[in-house]
Amino acid sequence: MSSGKIWWTRFVIVFACALLIFFHLIPTGDYDSSWPRPDVILCLCFLTIAKRPEYMPFWLVGFIMFFADILLGRPFGLWTAIILLASEVFRSRMHTATESSFLKEWLTFLVILFFIVLSYRLILMMSFVQTSELGYFLLNMLATFALYPILSVLFESQHAVRRYFFERDMLL
Amino acid sequence: MEHGTDTTEEIQKSIGRLFFLLLLMFFVATFVLWRIDNPRAEYLRARAFDVLIAPLEGGLVPIHNVVEMAKGFKSYQQLYEQNQQLKRDLKEQQIWSEAASQLAQQNAKLIVLNNVQVDPKLSHITGVVLVDSGSPFRKSVRVNVGRQDGIKDGWAAMDGLGLVGRISGVGKRTARILLLTDTASNVPILLQETGQRGFLSGDNSSRPTLEFLENPEQVRPGDKVVSSGDGGVFPAGLPIGQVVVGNDRRLRVILSADYQNIELLRILRSSAPEEITSYGELVAPHHESNAGGGNNE
């Protein structure tokens, strides 16, 4: 793995996240909050940590989340700090385990998501920040949880395609 | 040799750990700062939007149009019916517009007769919506006018139909408008039919709730809600919407403003209300002028 490729992939990830944020920001007139919206950026970060941890060092997680904090109108730093901590826990869970199965990965994500939600809401409540209703927030986090395998399949298929071409090149 | 690489690796690892802790502390510190000095932090956010979003203004409008077109394709089947309907409506509208132009002429004449000057309070600046909050938990939009256009915090924003929100956070070239549906939005209101005062507070749903009414049982669905001007932030009498009873049996308001389609907003220039600093002078003659009168005699 050359360091050039790693940096290039990191750049692509940051660019994708920036694009996602700007898509969020486009005024689509959909101001009605009836549909759950998964947190794609969060999902992407954790997925990369599970599959290819070298592409997603902790400082990149911090950078992306802080950028999102500023642009998406969240309180500064809190979400970033929690995700940073949670992502490191997730990373150590993923890469110290001897056998790894997707189900285990997914459930670990669920447990960590639960702790993220709990600590985020608790700290906001303790610092008297006005929050929206918890139910909708939980619904969004459930959607994030549901998105994880979908993104995972996309990730794997992209990997499989690359391997296929690589092997064909080797044969030729 | 192997021992040496081990120690350098360990050193690298501990440096990484230190860096991680520092970064974590930095983010926690930013949250604490945000909580303590919120206006300054929000000012920094406004600056970030100025730098990041304002240059994209030229690009955002076409993207927005593409999104609108995509939405339009959904209703492609109904386009013909809609067209016919619009033609019928247009005919009716022509009658009205004729009437309106006659009234406008009449009005112009009357204004000249009265020599009326239009209240500068009622002038407005039009802003184009650049971006929305990007989060389902916050209801706000950002417009392309800011401090350099004279926008100030607290001014009311309307579309053609009713109140939309108020300015909350001004950057140099952009300003944030907190919509009435946001959880942080509380607006003093007046119910026109019963003359009751209360608050309209958003709860992240499309219909904000009515709070702090004196006699909620007197309120009937369909009553008109306007801004009361209490607190001196908004001008009084801006149309807001109509009362309904929500599914949860709370009194809510259907907003007149078209929230599905916020593109252009007029931001009303409102000056701070004149403060009454002393008592009595409004009613009784001025004390000093009294004394002066005495001297003259």
Coordinates of C-alpha atoms in Angstrom, one line a residue:
Chain A
M1 CA 0.0 0.0 0.0
S2 CA 1.7 3.2 -1.2
S3 CA 1.3 6.3 0.9
G4 CA 0.2 8.2 -2.2
K5 CA -2.8 5.9 -2.7
I6 CA -3.7 6.3 1.0
W7 CA -3.7 10.1 0.8
W8 CA -5.6 10.0 -2.5
T9 CA -8.3 7.8 -0.9
R10 CA -8.5 10.1 2.1
F11 CA -8.9 13.1 -0.2
V12 CA -11.7 11.3 -2.0
I13 CA -13.5 10.5 1.3
V14 CA -13.2 14.1 2.5
F15 CA -14.5 15.3 -0.9
A16 CA -17.4 12.9 -0.7
C17 CA -18.3 14.1 2.8
A18 CA -18.2 17.7 1.7
L19 CA -20.5 16.9 -1.3
L20 CA -22.9 15.1 1.1
I21 CA -23.0 18.1 3.4
F22 CA -23.7 20.4 0.5
F23 CA -26.5 18.1 -0.8
H24 CA -27.9 18.4 2.7
L25 CA -27.8 22.2 2.5
I26 CA -29.5 22.6 -0.9
P27 CA -32.9 24.1 -0.1
T28 CA -35.2 21.4 -1.5
G29 CA -38.3 22.9 0.2
D30 CA -38.5 19.7 2.2
Y31 CA -38.8 21.4 5.6
D32 CA -41.3 18.8 6.8
S33 CA -39.6 16.3 9.1
S34 CA -41.7 13.3 8.4
W35 CA -39.1 11.0 6.9
P36 CA -36.1 9.7 8.8
R37 CA -32.8 10.8 7.4
P38 CA -29.8 8.5 8.0
D39 CA -26.6 10.2 8.9
V40 CA -24.6 9.0 5.9
I41 CA -21.4 10.7 6.9
L42 CA -21.3 8.9 10.2
C43 CA -22.1 5.6 8.6
L44 CA -19.3 6.1 6.0
C45 CA -16.8 6.9 8.7
F46 CA -17.5 3.8 10.7
L47 CA -17.7 1.6 7.7
T48 CA -14.2 2.8 6.5
I49 CA -12.9 2.2 10.0
A50 CA -14.2 -1.4 10.0
K51 CA -13.0 -2.2 6.4
R52 CA -10.0 -0.1 5.8
P53 CA -8.8 1.6 9.0
E54 CA -5.7 3.1 7.4
Y55 CA -7.9 5.4 5.3
M56 CA -9.6 6.8 8.3
P57 CA -7.2 7.9 11.0
F58 CA -8.8 9.6 14.1
W59 CA -7.8 13.1 13.1
L60 CA -9.6 12.7 9.8
V61 CA -12.7 11.7 11.7
G62 CA -12.3 14.8 13.9
F63 CA -11.8 17.0 10.9
I64 CA -14.9 15.7 8.9
M65 CA -17.2 15.8 11.9
F66 CA -16.1 19.3 13.0
F67 CA -16.7 20.6 9.5
A68 CA -20.1 19.0 9.5
D69 CA -20.8 20.5 13.0
I70 CA -20.1 24.0 11.7
L71 CA -22.1 23.7 8.5
L72 CA -25.1 21.7 9.7
G73 CA -25.8 24.0 12.6
R74 CA -25.0 21.6 15.5
P75 CA -23.4 22.8 18.7
F76 CA -19.6 23.1 18.1
G77 CA -17.4 20.2 19.0
L78 CA -19.7 18.0 21.1
W79 CA -20.8 15.6 18.3
T80 CA -17.2 15.6 17.0
A81 CA -15.8 14.7 20.4
I82 CA -18.3 11.9 21.0
I83 CA -17.8 10.4 17.5
L84 CA -14.1 10.7 17.9
L85 CA -14.2 8.7 21.1
A86 CA -16.7 6.2 19.8
S87 CA -14.8 5.6 16.5
E88 CA -11.6 4.8 18.5
V89 CA -13.6 2.3 20.6
F90 CA -15.1 0.8 17.4
R91 CA -11.6 0.6 15.8
S92 CA -10.1 -1.3 18.7
R93 CA -13.2 -3.6 18.9
M94 CA -12.8 -4.3 15.1
H95 CA -9.1 -5.0 15.0
T96 CA -8.4 -6.8 18.2
A97 CA -11.1 -9.4 17.7
T98 CA -9.8 -12.7 16.3
E99 CA -12.7 -13.8 14.1
S100 CA -14.8 -11.2 12.5
S101 CA -18.2 -11.6 11.0
F102 CA -20.4 -9.0 9.5
L103 CA -23.2 -9.6 12.0
K104 CA -20.8 -8.9 14.8
E105 CA -19.6 -5.8 13.1
W106 CA -23.1 -4.5 12.6
L107 CA -24.2 -5.2 16.2
T108 CA -21.1 -3.5 17.5
F109 CA -22.1 -0.5 15.4
L110 CA -25.6 -0.6 16.9
V111 CA -24.2 -0.7 20.5
I112 CA -21.8 2.1 19.8
L113 CA -24.6 4.1 18.1
F114 CA -26.7 3.6 21.2
F115 CA -24.0 5.0 23.4
I116 CA -23.4 7.9 21.0
V117 CA -27.1 8.9 21.2
L118 CA -27.2 8.5 25.0
S119 CA -24.2 10.6 25.7
Y120 CA -25.0 13.2 23.2
R121 CA -28.5 13.8 24.5
L122 CA -27.4 13.5 28.1
I123 CA -24.7 16.1 27.7
L124 CA -27.0 18.5 25.8
M125 CA -29.6 18.1 28.5
M126 CA -27.1 18.7 31.3
S127 CA -25.9 21.9 29.6
F128 CA -29.4 23.1 29.0
V129 CA -29.3 23.2 25.3
Q130 CA -32.7 23.2 23.6
T131 CA -33.1 19.9 21.8
S132 CA -35.6 18.5 19.4
E133 CA -37.8 15.5 20.3
L134 CA -35.9 12.4 21.1
G135 CA -38.2 10.1 19.1
Y136 CA -37.3 11.5 15.7
F137 CA -33.6 11.6 16.6
L138 CA -33.8 7.9 17.5
L139 CA -35.6 7.2 14.2
N140 CA -32.8 8.9 12.3
M141 CA -30.2 6.8 14.2
L142 CA -32.1 3.6 13.4
A143 CA -32.1 4.7 9.7
T144 CA -28.3 5.1 10.1
F145 CA -28.1 1.6 11.5
A146 CA -30.1 0.3 8.6
L147 CA -27.9 2.1 6.1
Y148 CA -24.8 0.4 7.3
P149 CA -25.2 -3.0 5.5
I150 CA -26.3 -1.2 2.3
L151 CA -23.2 0.9 2.3
S152 CA -21.2 -2.2 3.2
V153 CA -22.5 -4.1 0.2
L154 CA -21.6 -1.2 -2.0
F155 CA -18.2 -1.0 -0.5
E156 CA -17.6 -4.8 -1.0
S157 CA -18.9 -4.8 -4.5
Q158 CA -16.6 -2.0 -5.5
H159 CA -13.8 -4.0 -3.9
A160 CA -14.8 -7.1 -5.8
V161 CA -14.9 -5.2 -9.1
R162 CA -11.4 -3.9 -8.5
R163 CA -10.2 -7.4 -7.6
Y164 CA -11.8 -8.9 -10.7
F165 CA -10.0 -6.4 -13.0
F166 CA -6.8 -6.8 -11.1
E167 CA -6.9 -10.6 -11.5
R168 CA -7.8 -10.3 -15.2
D169 CA -4.8 -8.1 -15.7
M170 CA -2.6 -10.7 -13.9
L171 CA -3.9 -13.4 -16.3
L172 CA -3.4 -11.4 -19.4
Chain B
M1 CA 18.1 -3.7 16.0
E2 CA 14.7 -5.2 16.4
H3 CA 14.5 -3.8 19.9
G4 CA 15.3 -0.3 18.4
T5 CA 12.4 -0.3 15.9
D6 CA 10.1 -1.5 18.7
T7 CA 10.9 1.5 20.8
T8 CA 10.4 4.0 17.9
E9 CA 7.1 2.3 17.2
E10 CA 6.1 2.7 20.8
I11 CA 7.2 6.3 20.8
Q12 CA 5.1 6.9 17.7
K13 CA 2.1 5.2 19.3
S14 CA 2.3 7.3 22.4
I15 CA 2.7 10.5 20.4
G16 CA -0.4 9.4 18.5
R17 CA -2.2 8.8 21.7
L18 CA -1.2 12.3 23.0
F19 CA -2.3 13.9 19.8
F20 CA -5.6 12.1 20.1
L21 CA -6.2 13.3 23.6
L22 CA -5.3 16.9 22.7
L23 CA -7.7 16.8 19.7
L24 CA -10.4 15.4 22.0
M25 CA -9.8 18.2 24.5
F26 CA -9.8 20.8 21.8
F27 CA -13.3 19.6 20.6
V28 CA -14.6 19.5 24.2
A29 CA -13.2 23.0 24.7
T30 CA -15.0 24.3 21.6
F31 CA -18.2 22.9 22.9
V32 CA -17.7 24.6 26.3
L33 CA -16.9 27.9 24.5
W34 CA -19.9 27.5 22.3
R35 CA -22.1 27.1 25.3
I36 CA -20.6 30.0 27.3
D37 CA -20.1 32.5 24.6
N38 CA -22.8 31.5 22.1
P39 CA -23.1 34.8 20.2
R40 CA -19.4 34.8 19.4
A41 CA -19.4 31.1 18.4
E42 CA -22.5 31.7 16.1
Y43 CA -20.7 34.7 14.7
L44 CA -17.8 32.4 13.8
R45 CA -20.3 30.0 12.1
A46 CA -21.7 32.9 10.1
R47 CA -18.2 33.8 9.0
A48 CA -17.7 30.2 7.9
F49 CA -20.8 30.4 5.8
D50 CA -19.7 33.7 4.3
V51 CA -16.4 32.1 3.3
L52 CA -17.7 28.7 2.2
I53 CA -21.3 29.3 0.9
A54 CA -21.4 32.8 -0.5
P55 CA -18.9 32.1 -3.3
L56 CA -21.1 29.2 -4.4
E57 CA -24.1 31.4 -4.8
G58 CA -23.9 31.3 -8.6
G59 CA -23.8 27.5 -8.5
L60 CA -26.5 26.9 -5.9
V61 CA -29.3 28.5 -7.9
P62 CA -28.9 26.1 -10.9
I63 CA -28.7 23.1 -8.5
H64 CA -31.8 24.3 -6.8
N65 CA -33.5 24.6 -10.2
V66 CA -32.5 21.1 -11.2
V67 CA -34.0 19.8 -7.9
E68 CA -37.2 21.7 -8.6
M69 CA -37.3 20.3 -12.1
A70 CA -36.9 16.7 -10.8
K71 CA -39.8 17.4 -8.4
G72 CA -41.7 18.7 -11.3
F73 CA -41.3 15.5 -13.3
K74 CA -43.2 13.6 -10.7
S75 CA -46.3 15.5 -11.5
Y76 CA -45.8 15.2 -15.2
Q77 CA -49.0 13.2 -15.8
Q78 CA -51.0 15.9 -14.1
L79 CA -49.4 18.6 -16.1
Y80 CA -52.2 18.8 -18.7
E81 CA -54.9 19.1 -16.1
Q82 CA -52.9 21.6 -14.2
N83 CA -52.4 23.6 -17.4
Q84 CA -56.2 23.7 -18.0
Q85 CA -56.8 24.7 -14.4
L86 CA -54.2 27.4 -14.6
K87 CA -55.8 28.8 -17.8
R88 CA -59.2 29.0 -16.0
D89 CA -57.5 30.6 -13.0
L90 CA -55.7 33.1 -15.2
K91 CA -59.0 34.3 -16.7
E92 CA -60.4 34.9 -13.2
Q93 CA -57.2 36.5 -12.2
Q94 CA -57.3 38.9 -15.2
I95 CA -60.6 40.2 -13.8
W96 CA -59.0 40.7 -10.5
S97 CA -55.9 42.3 -11.8
E98 CA -58.1 44.8 -13.8
A99 CA -59.8 45.6 -10.5
A100 CA -56.5 45.9 -8.7
S101 CA -55.0 48.2 -11.3
Q102 CA -58.1 50.5 -11.0
L103 CA -57.7 50.4 -7.2
A104 CA -54.0 51.1 -7.5
Q105 CA -54.8 54.2 -9.6
Q106 CA -57.4 55.3 -7.1
N107 CA -55.0 54.7 -4.3
A108 CA -52.2 56.7 -5.9
K109 CA -54.6 59.6 -6.3
L110 CA -55.7 59.4 -2.7
I111 CA -52.1 59.2 -1.5
V112 CA -51.3 62.4 -3.5
L113 CA -54.4 64.0 -2.0
N114 CA -53.3 63.1 1.5
N115 CA -49.7 63.7 0.9
V116 CA -48.9 60.6 2.8
Q117 CA -45.4 59.3 3.2
V118 CA -45.1 55.6 3.4
D119 CA -43.8 54.5 6.8
P120 CA -40.1 53.6 6.4
K121 CA -40.7 50.7 8.8
L122 CA -42.6 49.0 6.0
S123 CA -39.8 48.9 3.5
H124 CA -38.1 45.7 2.9
I125 CA -35.1 44.0 1.4
T126 CA -35.5 40.9 -0.7
G127 CA -33.2 37.9 -0.2
V128 CA -32.8 34.7 -2.1
V129 CA -32.6 31.5 0.0
L130 CA -29.1 29.9 -0.6
V131 CA -29.2 26.9 1.7
D132 CA -31.3 25.4 4.4
S133 CA -30.1 24.1 7.7
G134 CA -29.1 20.7 6.3
S135 CA -30.3 19.0 9.5
P136 CA -33.8 17.6 10.2
F137 CA -33.6 19.0 13.7
R138 CA -33.1 22.6 12.8
K139 CA -35.5 24.7 10.8
S140 CA -33.6 27.6 9.3
V141 CA -32.5 29.0 6.0
R142 CA -29.7 31.2 4.9
V143 CA -30.3 34.1 2.5
N144 CA -27.9 36.0 0.3
V145 CA -28.1 39.3 2.1
G146 CA -26.1 40.2 5.2
R147 CA -24.6 43.0 7.2
Q148 CA -23.4 44.8 4.0
D149 CA -27.0 45.1 3.0
G150 CA -27.9 46.5 6.4
I151 CA -29.6 43.4 7.8
K152 CA -29.8 43.3 11.5
D153 CA -30.6 40.5 14.0
G154 CA -34.3 40.2 14.9
W155 CA -35.8 41.5 11.7
A156 CA -38.9 39.7 10.4
A157 CA -38.8 37.7 7.2
M158 CA -42.0 37.1 5.2
D159 CA -42.9 35.5 1.9
G160 CA -45.8 37.0 0.0
L161 CA -48.3 35.3 2.2
G162 CA -47.2 35.4 5.8
L163 CA -44.5 35.5 8.4
V164 CA -41.7 33.0 7.8
G165 CA -39.3 33.7 10.7
R166 CA -36.8 36.1 12.0
I167 CA -33.1 36.9 11.3
S168 CA -30.9 35.1 13.8
G169 CA -27.3 35.5 13.0
V170 CA -25.9 37.9 10.4
G171 CA -22.7 37.4 8.4
K172 CA -21.2 39.9 6.1
R173 CA -22.9 38.6 3.0
T174 CA -25.3 36.0 4.4
A175 CA -27.9 35.9 7.1
R176 CA -29.6 33.0 8.9
I177 CA -33.4 33.1 9.2
L178 CA -34.8 31.0 12.1
L179 CA -38.1 29.6 10.8
L180 CA -41.2 29.7 13.0
T181 CA -41.2 25.9 13.1
D182 CA -37.8 25.6 14.8
T183 CA -37.8 24.6 18.5
A184 CA -35.9 27.7 19.4
S185 CA -38.6 30.0 17.8
N186 CA -41.0 31.8 20.2
V187 CA -43.0 34.7 18.7
P188 CA -45.5 36.8 20.6
I189 CA -48.9 36.7 18.8
L190 CA -52.3 38.1 18.9
L191 CA -55.5 36.2 18.1
Q192 CA -57.5 38.7 16.1
E193 CA -61.0 37.3 16.9
T194 CA -60.7 37.2 20.7
G195 CA -57.9 39.7 21.2
Q196 CA -55.9 37.2 23.2
R197 CA -52.2 37.3 23.4
G198 CA -49.8 34.4 23.6
F199 CA -46.8 32.8 22.1
L200 CA -46.3 30.8 19.0
S201 CA -43.5 28.3 19.7
G202 CA -42.1 25.9 17.2
D203 CA -41.7 22.2 17.9
N204 CA -39.9 21.0 14.7
S205 CA -43.3 20.0 13.2
S206 CA -44.9 21.9 10.3
R207 CA -47.5 23.3 12.7
P208 CA -46.1 25.3 15.6
T209 CA -48.1 25.3 18.9
L210 CA -49.9 28.1 20.7
E211 CA -48.7 28.7 24.3
F212 CA -49.5 30.9 27.2
L213 CA -53.0 31.8 26.1
E214 CA -55.3 33.2 28.8
N215 CA -58.4 31.3 27.8
P216 CA -57.5 28.5 25.4
E217 CA -61.1 27.3 25.6
Q218 CA -62.3 30.5 23.9
V219 CA -60.1 29.9 20.9
R220 CA -61.8 28.3 17.9
P221 CA -60.2 26.7 14.9
G222 CA -60.0 29.1 12.0
D223 CA -59.2 32.1 14.2
K224 CA -56.6 34.3 12.6
V225 CA -53.2 34.7 14.2
V226 CA -51.0 37.8 13.7
S227 CA -47.9 39.0 15.3
S228 CA -48.6 41.2 18.4
G229 CA -45.5 43.3 18.4
D230 CA -45.0 42.7 22.1
G231 CA -41.3 42.7 23.0
G232 CA -40.6 45.1 20.2
V233 CA -38.9 42.6 18.0
F234 CA -41.5 42.3 15.2
P235 CA -43.8 44.9 13.9
A236 CA -47.4 44.2 15.0
G237 CA -50.0 42.8 12.7
L238 CA -48.0 40.6 10.4
P239 CA -50.2 37.7 9.2
I240 CA -49.0 34.4 10.5
G241 CA -51.8 31.8 10.0
Q242 CA -54.9 30.1 11.3
V243 CA -55.6 28.1 14.5
V244 CA -56.2 24.4 14.2
V245 CA -56.5 21.7 16.8
G246 CA -53.7 19.2 16.2
N247 CA -54.0 15.4 16.5
D248 CA -52.6 15.7 20.0
R249 CA -55.4 18.0 21.0
R250 CA -53.1 21.0 21.3
L251 CA -53.8 24.3 19.7
R252 CA -51.6 24.7 16.6
V253 CA -51.3 27.1 13.8
I254 CA -51.4 26.4 10.1
L255 CA -48.9 28.9 8.7
S256 CA -50.0 31.1 5.9
A257 CA -46.5 31.2 4.5
D258 CA -45.7 28.6 1.9
Y259 CA -43.1 26.6 3.7
Q260 CA -42.7 24.0 1.0
N261 CA -41.5 26.6 -1.4
I262 CA -39.3 29.1 0.3
E263 CA -37.2 30.9 -2.3
L264 CA -37.5 34.6 -2.1
L265 CA -38.0 36.2 1.3
R266 CA -38.7 39.8 2.1
I267 CA -36.9 41.0 5.2
L268 CA -38.8 43.9 6.9
R269 CA -36.7 46.7 8.1
S270 CA -37.9 47.3 11.6
S271 CA -36.4 49.9 13.9
A272 CA -36.2 49.5 17.6
P273 CA -39.3 50.8 19.3
E274 CA -39.0 54.1 21.0
E275 CA -38.4 53.7 24.6
I276 CA -40.4 55.6 27.1
T277 CA -37.7 56.7 29.6
S278 CA -39.7 59.0 31.8
Y279 CA -43.2 59.2 33.2
G280 CA -45.8 61.8 32.9
E281 CA -44.4 63.9 30.2
L282 CA -46.8 62.4 27.7
V283 CA -49.8 63.6 29.7
A284 CA -48.8 66.4 32.0
P285 CA -47.1 69.6 30.7
H286 CA -43.3 69.5 30.9
H287 CA -42.0 70.6 34.3
E288 CA -39.3 72.9 33.0
S289 CA -41.5 74.6 30.4
N290 CA -43.9 75.3 33.3
A291 CA -41.1 76.9 35.2
G292 CA -40.2 79.0 32.1
G293 CA -43.8 80.1 31.8
G294 CA -43.6 81.2 35.4
N295 CA -40.6 83.4 34.7
N296 CA -42.2 85.1 31.8
E297 CA -45.1 86.2 33.9

